[in-house]
Coordinates of C-alpha atoms and ligand atoms in Angstrom, one line a residue:
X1 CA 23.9 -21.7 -30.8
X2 CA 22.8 -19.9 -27.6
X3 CA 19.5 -20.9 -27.0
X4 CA 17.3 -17.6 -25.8
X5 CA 15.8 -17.5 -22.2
X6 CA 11.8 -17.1 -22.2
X7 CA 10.5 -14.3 -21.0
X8 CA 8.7 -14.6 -17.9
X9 CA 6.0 -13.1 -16.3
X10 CA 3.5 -13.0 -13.5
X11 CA 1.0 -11.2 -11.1
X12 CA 1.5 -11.5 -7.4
X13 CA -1.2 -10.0 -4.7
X14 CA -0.3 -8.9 -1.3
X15 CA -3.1 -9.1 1.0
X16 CA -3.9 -8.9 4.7
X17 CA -4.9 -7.1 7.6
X18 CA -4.4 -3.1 7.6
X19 CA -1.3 -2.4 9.6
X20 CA 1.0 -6.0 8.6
X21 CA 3.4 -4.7 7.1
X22 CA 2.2 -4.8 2.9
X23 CA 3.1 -1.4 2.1
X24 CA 6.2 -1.6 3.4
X25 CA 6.8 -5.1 1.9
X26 CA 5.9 -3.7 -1.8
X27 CA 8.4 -1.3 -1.6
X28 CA 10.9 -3.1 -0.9
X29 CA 10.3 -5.6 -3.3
X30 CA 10.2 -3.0 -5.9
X31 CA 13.6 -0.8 -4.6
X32 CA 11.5 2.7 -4.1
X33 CA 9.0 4.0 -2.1
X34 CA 5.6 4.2 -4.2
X35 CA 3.5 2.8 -1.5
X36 CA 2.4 5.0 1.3
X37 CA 3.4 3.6 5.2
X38 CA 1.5 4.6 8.2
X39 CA 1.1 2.9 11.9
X40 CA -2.6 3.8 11.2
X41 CA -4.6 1.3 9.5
X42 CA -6.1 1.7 6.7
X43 CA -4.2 4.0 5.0
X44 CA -3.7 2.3 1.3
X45 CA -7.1 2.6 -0.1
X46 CA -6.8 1.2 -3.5
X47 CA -4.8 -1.0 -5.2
X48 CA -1.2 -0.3 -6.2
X49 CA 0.6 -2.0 -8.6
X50 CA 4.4 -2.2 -8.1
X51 CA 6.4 -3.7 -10.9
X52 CA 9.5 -5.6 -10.5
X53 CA 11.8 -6.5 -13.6
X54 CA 15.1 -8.5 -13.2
X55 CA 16.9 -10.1 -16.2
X56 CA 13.9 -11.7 -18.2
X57 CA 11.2 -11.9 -15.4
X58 CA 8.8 -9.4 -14.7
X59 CA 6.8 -9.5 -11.5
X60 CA 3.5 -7.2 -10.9
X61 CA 2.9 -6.6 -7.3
X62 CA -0.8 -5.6 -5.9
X63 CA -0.6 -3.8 -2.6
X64 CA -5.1 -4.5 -1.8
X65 CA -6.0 -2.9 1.5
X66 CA -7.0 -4.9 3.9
X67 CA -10.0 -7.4 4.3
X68 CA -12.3 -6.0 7.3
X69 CA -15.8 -5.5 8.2
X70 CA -17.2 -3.3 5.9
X71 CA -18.8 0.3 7.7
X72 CA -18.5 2.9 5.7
X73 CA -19.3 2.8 1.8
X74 CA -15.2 3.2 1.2
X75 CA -14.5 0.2 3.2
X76 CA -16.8 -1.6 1.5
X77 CA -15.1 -0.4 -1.7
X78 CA -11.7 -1.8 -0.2
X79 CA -13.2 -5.0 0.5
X80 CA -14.0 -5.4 -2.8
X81 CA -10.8 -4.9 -4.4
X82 CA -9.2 -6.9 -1.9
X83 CA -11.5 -9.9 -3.1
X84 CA -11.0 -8.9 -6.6
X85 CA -7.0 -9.0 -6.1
X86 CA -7.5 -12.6 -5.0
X87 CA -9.0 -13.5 -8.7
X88 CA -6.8 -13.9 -11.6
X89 CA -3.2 -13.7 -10.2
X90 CA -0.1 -16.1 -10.3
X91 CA 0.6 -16.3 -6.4
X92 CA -1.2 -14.9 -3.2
X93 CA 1.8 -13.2 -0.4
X94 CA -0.8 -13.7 2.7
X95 CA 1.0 -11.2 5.4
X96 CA 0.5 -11.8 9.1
X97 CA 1.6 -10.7 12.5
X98 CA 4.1 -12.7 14.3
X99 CA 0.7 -13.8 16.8
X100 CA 0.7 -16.9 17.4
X101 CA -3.2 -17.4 17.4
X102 CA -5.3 -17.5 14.0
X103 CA -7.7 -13.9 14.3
X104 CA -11.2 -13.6 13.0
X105 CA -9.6 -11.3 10.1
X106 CA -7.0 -14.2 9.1
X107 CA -9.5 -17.0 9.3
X108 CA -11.5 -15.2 6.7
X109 CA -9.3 -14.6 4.4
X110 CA -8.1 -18.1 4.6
X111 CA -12.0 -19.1 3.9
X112 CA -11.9 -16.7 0.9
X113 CA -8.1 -18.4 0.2
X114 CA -9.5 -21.8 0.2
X115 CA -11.9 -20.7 -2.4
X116 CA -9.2 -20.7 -5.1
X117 CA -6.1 -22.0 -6.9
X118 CA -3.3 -19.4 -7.0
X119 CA 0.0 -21.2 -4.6
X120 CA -0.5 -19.0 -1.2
X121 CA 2.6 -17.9 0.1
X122 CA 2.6 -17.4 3.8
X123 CA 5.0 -14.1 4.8
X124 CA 5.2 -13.7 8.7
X125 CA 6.5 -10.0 9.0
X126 CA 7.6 -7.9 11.7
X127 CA 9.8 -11.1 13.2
X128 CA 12.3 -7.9 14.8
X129 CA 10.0 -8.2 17.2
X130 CA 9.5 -11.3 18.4
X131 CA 11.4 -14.2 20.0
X132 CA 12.0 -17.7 17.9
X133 CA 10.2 -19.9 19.9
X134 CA 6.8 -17.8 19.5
X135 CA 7.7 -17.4 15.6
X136 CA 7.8 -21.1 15.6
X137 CA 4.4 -21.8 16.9
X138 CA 2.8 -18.3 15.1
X139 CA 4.0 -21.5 11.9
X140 CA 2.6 -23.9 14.0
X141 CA -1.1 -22.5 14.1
X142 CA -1.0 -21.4 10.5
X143 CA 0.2 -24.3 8.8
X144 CA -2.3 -26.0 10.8
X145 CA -5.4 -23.9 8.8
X146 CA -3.9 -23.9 5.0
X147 CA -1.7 -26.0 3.4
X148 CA 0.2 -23.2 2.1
X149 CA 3.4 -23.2 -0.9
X150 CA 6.3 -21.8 1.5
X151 CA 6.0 -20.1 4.8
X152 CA 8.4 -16.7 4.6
X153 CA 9.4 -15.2 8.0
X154 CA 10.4 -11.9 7.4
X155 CA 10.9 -8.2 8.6
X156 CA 10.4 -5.8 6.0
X157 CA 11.2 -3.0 7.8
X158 CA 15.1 -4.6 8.0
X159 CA 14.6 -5.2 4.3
X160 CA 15.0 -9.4 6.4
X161 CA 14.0 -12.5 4.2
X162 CA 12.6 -10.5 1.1
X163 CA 14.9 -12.1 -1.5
X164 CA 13.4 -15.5 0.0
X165 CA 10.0 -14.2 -1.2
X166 CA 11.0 -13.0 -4.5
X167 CA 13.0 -16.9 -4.7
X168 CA 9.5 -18.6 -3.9
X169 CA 7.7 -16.5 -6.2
X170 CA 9.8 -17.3 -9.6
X171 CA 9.1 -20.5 -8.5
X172 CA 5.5 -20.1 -9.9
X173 CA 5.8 -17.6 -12.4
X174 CA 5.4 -19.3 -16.0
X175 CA 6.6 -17.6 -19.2
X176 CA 4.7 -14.4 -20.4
X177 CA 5.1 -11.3 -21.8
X178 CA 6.5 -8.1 -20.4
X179 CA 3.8 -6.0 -19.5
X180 CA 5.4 -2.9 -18.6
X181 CA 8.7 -1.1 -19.3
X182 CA 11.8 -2.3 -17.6
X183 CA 12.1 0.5 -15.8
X184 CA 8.9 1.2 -15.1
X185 CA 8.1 0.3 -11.2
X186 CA 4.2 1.4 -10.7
X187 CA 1.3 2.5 -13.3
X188 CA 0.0 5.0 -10.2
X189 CA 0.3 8.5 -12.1
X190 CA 2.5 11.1 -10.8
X191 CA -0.2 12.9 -9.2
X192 CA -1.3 10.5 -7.2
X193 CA 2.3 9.2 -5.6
X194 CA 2.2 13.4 -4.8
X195 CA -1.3 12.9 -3.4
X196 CA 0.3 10.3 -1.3
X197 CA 3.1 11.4 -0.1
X198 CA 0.8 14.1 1.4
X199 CA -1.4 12.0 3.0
X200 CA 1.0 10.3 4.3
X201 CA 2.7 13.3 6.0
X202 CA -0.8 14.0 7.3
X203 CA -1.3 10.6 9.3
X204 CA 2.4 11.4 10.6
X205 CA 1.5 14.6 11.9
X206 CA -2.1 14.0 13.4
X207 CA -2.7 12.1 16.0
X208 CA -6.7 11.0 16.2
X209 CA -9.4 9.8 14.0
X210 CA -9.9 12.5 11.2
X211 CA -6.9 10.7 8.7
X212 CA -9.3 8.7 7.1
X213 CA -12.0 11.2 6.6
X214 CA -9.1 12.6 4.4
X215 CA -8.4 13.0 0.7
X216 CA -6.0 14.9 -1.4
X217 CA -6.6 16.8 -4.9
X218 CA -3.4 17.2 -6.5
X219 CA -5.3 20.1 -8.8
X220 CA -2.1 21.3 -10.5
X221 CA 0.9 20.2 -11.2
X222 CA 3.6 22.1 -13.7
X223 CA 7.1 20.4 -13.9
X224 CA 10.5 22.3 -16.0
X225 CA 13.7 21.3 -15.5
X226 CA 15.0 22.4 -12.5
X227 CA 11.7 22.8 -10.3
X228 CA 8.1 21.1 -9.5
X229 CA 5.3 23.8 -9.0
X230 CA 2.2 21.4 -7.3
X231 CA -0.8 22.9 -5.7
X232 CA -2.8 20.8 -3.5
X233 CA -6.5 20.5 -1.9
X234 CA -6.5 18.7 1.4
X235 CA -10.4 17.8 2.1
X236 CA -11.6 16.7 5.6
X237 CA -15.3 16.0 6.4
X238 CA -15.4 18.7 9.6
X239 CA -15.0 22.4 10.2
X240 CA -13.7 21.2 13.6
X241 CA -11.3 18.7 11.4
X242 CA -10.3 21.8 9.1
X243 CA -8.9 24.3 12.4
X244 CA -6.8 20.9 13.4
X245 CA -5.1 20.3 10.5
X246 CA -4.0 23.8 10.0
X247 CA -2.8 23.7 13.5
X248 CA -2.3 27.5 15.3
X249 CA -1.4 29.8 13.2
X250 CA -1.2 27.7 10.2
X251 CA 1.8 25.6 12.1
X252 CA 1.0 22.4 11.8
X253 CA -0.6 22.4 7.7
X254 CA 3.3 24.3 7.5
X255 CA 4.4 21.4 8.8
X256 CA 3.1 18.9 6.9
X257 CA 3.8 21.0 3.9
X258 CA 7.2 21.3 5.0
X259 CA 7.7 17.2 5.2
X260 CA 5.8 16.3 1.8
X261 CA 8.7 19.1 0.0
X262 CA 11.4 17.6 1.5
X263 CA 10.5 14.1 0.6
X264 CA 9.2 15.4 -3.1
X265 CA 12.9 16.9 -3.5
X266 CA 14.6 14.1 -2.6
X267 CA 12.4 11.6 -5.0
X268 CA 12.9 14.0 -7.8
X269 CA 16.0 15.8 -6.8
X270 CA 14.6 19.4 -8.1
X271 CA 13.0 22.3 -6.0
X272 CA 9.4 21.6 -5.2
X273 CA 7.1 24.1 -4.6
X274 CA 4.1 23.3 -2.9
X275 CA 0.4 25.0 -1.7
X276 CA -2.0 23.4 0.0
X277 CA -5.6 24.6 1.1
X278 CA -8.0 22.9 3.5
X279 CA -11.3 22.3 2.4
X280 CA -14.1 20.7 4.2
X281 CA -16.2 18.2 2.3
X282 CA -19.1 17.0 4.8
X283 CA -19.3 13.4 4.6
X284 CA -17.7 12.3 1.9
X285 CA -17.1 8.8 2.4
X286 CA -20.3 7.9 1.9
X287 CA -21.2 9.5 -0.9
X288 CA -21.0 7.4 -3.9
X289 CA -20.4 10.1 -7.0
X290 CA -17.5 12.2 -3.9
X291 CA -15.4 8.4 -4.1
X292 CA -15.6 8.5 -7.8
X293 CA -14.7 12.0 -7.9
X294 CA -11.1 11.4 -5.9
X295 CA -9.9 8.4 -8.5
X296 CA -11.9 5.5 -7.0
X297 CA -13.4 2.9 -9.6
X298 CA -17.4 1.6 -8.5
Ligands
GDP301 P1 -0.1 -1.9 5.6 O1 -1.3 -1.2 6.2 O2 -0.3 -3.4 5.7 O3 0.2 -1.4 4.2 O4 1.2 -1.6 6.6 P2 2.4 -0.6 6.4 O5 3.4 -1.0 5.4 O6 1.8 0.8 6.2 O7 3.0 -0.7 7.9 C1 2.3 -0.5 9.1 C2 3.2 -0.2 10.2 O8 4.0 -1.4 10.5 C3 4.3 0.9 10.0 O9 4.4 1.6 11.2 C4 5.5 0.1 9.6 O10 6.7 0.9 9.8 C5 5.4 -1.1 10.5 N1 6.2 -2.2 10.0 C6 6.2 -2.7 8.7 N2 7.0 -3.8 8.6 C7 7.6 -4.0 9.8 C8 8.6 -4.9 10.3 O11 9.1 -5.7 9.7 N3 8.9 -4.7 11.7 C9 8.3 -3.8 12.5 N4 8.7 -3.7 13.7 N5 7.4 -2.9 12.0 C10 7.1 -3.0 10.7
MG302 MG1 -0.7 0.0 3.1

């Protein structure tokens, strides 16, 4: 008699300092691109669950933004969900720079790490860029604050050491049930991967501070078979924010336009067809019932 496999299953958080590496990291993991990647920080604003099923193991991922100072009432919101990822979940990935000195960000998060039980993986990313005798002592000065499970060098970006990761992790995730569909690899709704994908095209094609005063309204969506019909609100805080983003003569919100298609074609292979207005929506981040009203939980 064959005896039947268990099914296993487990929740893993990501978490570390905007700009490390975590979105790029989930998506790999995962196979497809369903978190957004910027070189400006603080572009993942709430958590994103990728799922990862092989065989009879199923893996949830949480992509938290990053633990910082809070400012600004939506940074204050991502600190919170950031702490909340911590809680209640199988095994911690704690992503760092290849830096071979402990920052003020890091040695808070260990302080919050120390706090609890989960087995802390540490993932050094971005090792493309730096030499093996620094990468040795950036594991020097960690291992020297946390006694952590495995330490994971890595480079997401060449797709470098993330099987290793996924090995350490099944070797803390217990039997459980499966959670989600096989092939399902994120509970974001459709709309807000569009959303995304948007913003993310934004932060590509501006170069200064207004990104994160930014949020997208996906206010219409209509799919058939052969094409994708989306219309799009793309709010900013300023007027002055507004004229930039649509650039002269509308070139540059045709531009970004342009890029978001291109990428929505590809993910879905069908025509997409997509509108987007600029709207300006004076101070928004800091208004409690405006974060509620683009999809963030108080
Ligand atoms: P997050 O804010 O932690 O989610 O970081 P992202 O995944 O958005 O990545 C931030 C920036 O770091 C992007 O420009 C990425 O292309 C870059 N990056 C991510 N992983 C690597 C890596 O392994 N090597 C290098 N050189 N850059 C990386
Ligand atoms: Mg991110």
């Amino acid at each position: 008699m064959k005896i039947m496999d268990k099914f296993k299953s487990g929740f893993v958080s990501i978490i570390g300092r905007p700009n490390v590496g975590k979105s790029t990291l989930i998506n790999r993991l995962v196979g497809e691109k369903i978190a957004i990647i910027s070189s400006k920080p603080q572009t993942t604003r709430n958590n994103i669950l990728g799922i990862l099923t092989e065989g009879n193991t199923q893996i949830v991922f949480t992509d938290t933004p990053g633990i910082h100072e809070p400012s600004t009432m939506l940074a204050e919101f991502m600190v919170k969900s950031a702490n909340e990822a911590i809680k209640d979940t199988d095994v911690i990935l704690f992503l760092v720079e290849p830096i071979a000195n402990v920052g003020r960000t890091e040695e808070k998060i260990i302080e919050s790490l120390k706090k609890q039980d989960a087995p802390v993986i540490l993932v050094i990313n971005k090792i493309d860029t730096v030499k093996k005798d620094i990468l040795l002592s950036v594991i020097t000065k960690y291992t020297e604050k946390f006694d952590f499970a495995a330490v994971v060098p890595i480079s997401a970006r060449r797709s470098d050491g993330v099987d290793t990761i996924k090995t350490e992790i099944l070797k803390y995730i217990g039997e459980g049930p499966q959670y989600f569909p096989e092939d399902m690899i994120t509970d974001q709704p459709e709309r807000q991967i569009v959303a995304e994908i948007i913003r993310e095209k934004l932060l590509h094609n501006l170069n200064m501070e207004i990104p994160h005063g930014i949020a997208i309204e996906i206010f219409s969506m209509a799919e058939s078979e052969t094409k994708i019909v989306i219309e799009a609100n793309i709010y900013c805080e300023k007027q002055s924010h507004k004229g930039i983003i649509i650039g002269k003569q509308g070139a540059l919100l045709k531009k970004i336009g342009t890029d978001a298609r291109h990428e929505l074609e590809r993910m879905h292979d069908k025509k997409v067809f997509l509108s987007l207005w600029v709207k300006v929506n004076e101070d928004w981040r800091n208004k409690r019932g405006k974060i509620a009203n683009f999809g963030f939980e108080i």
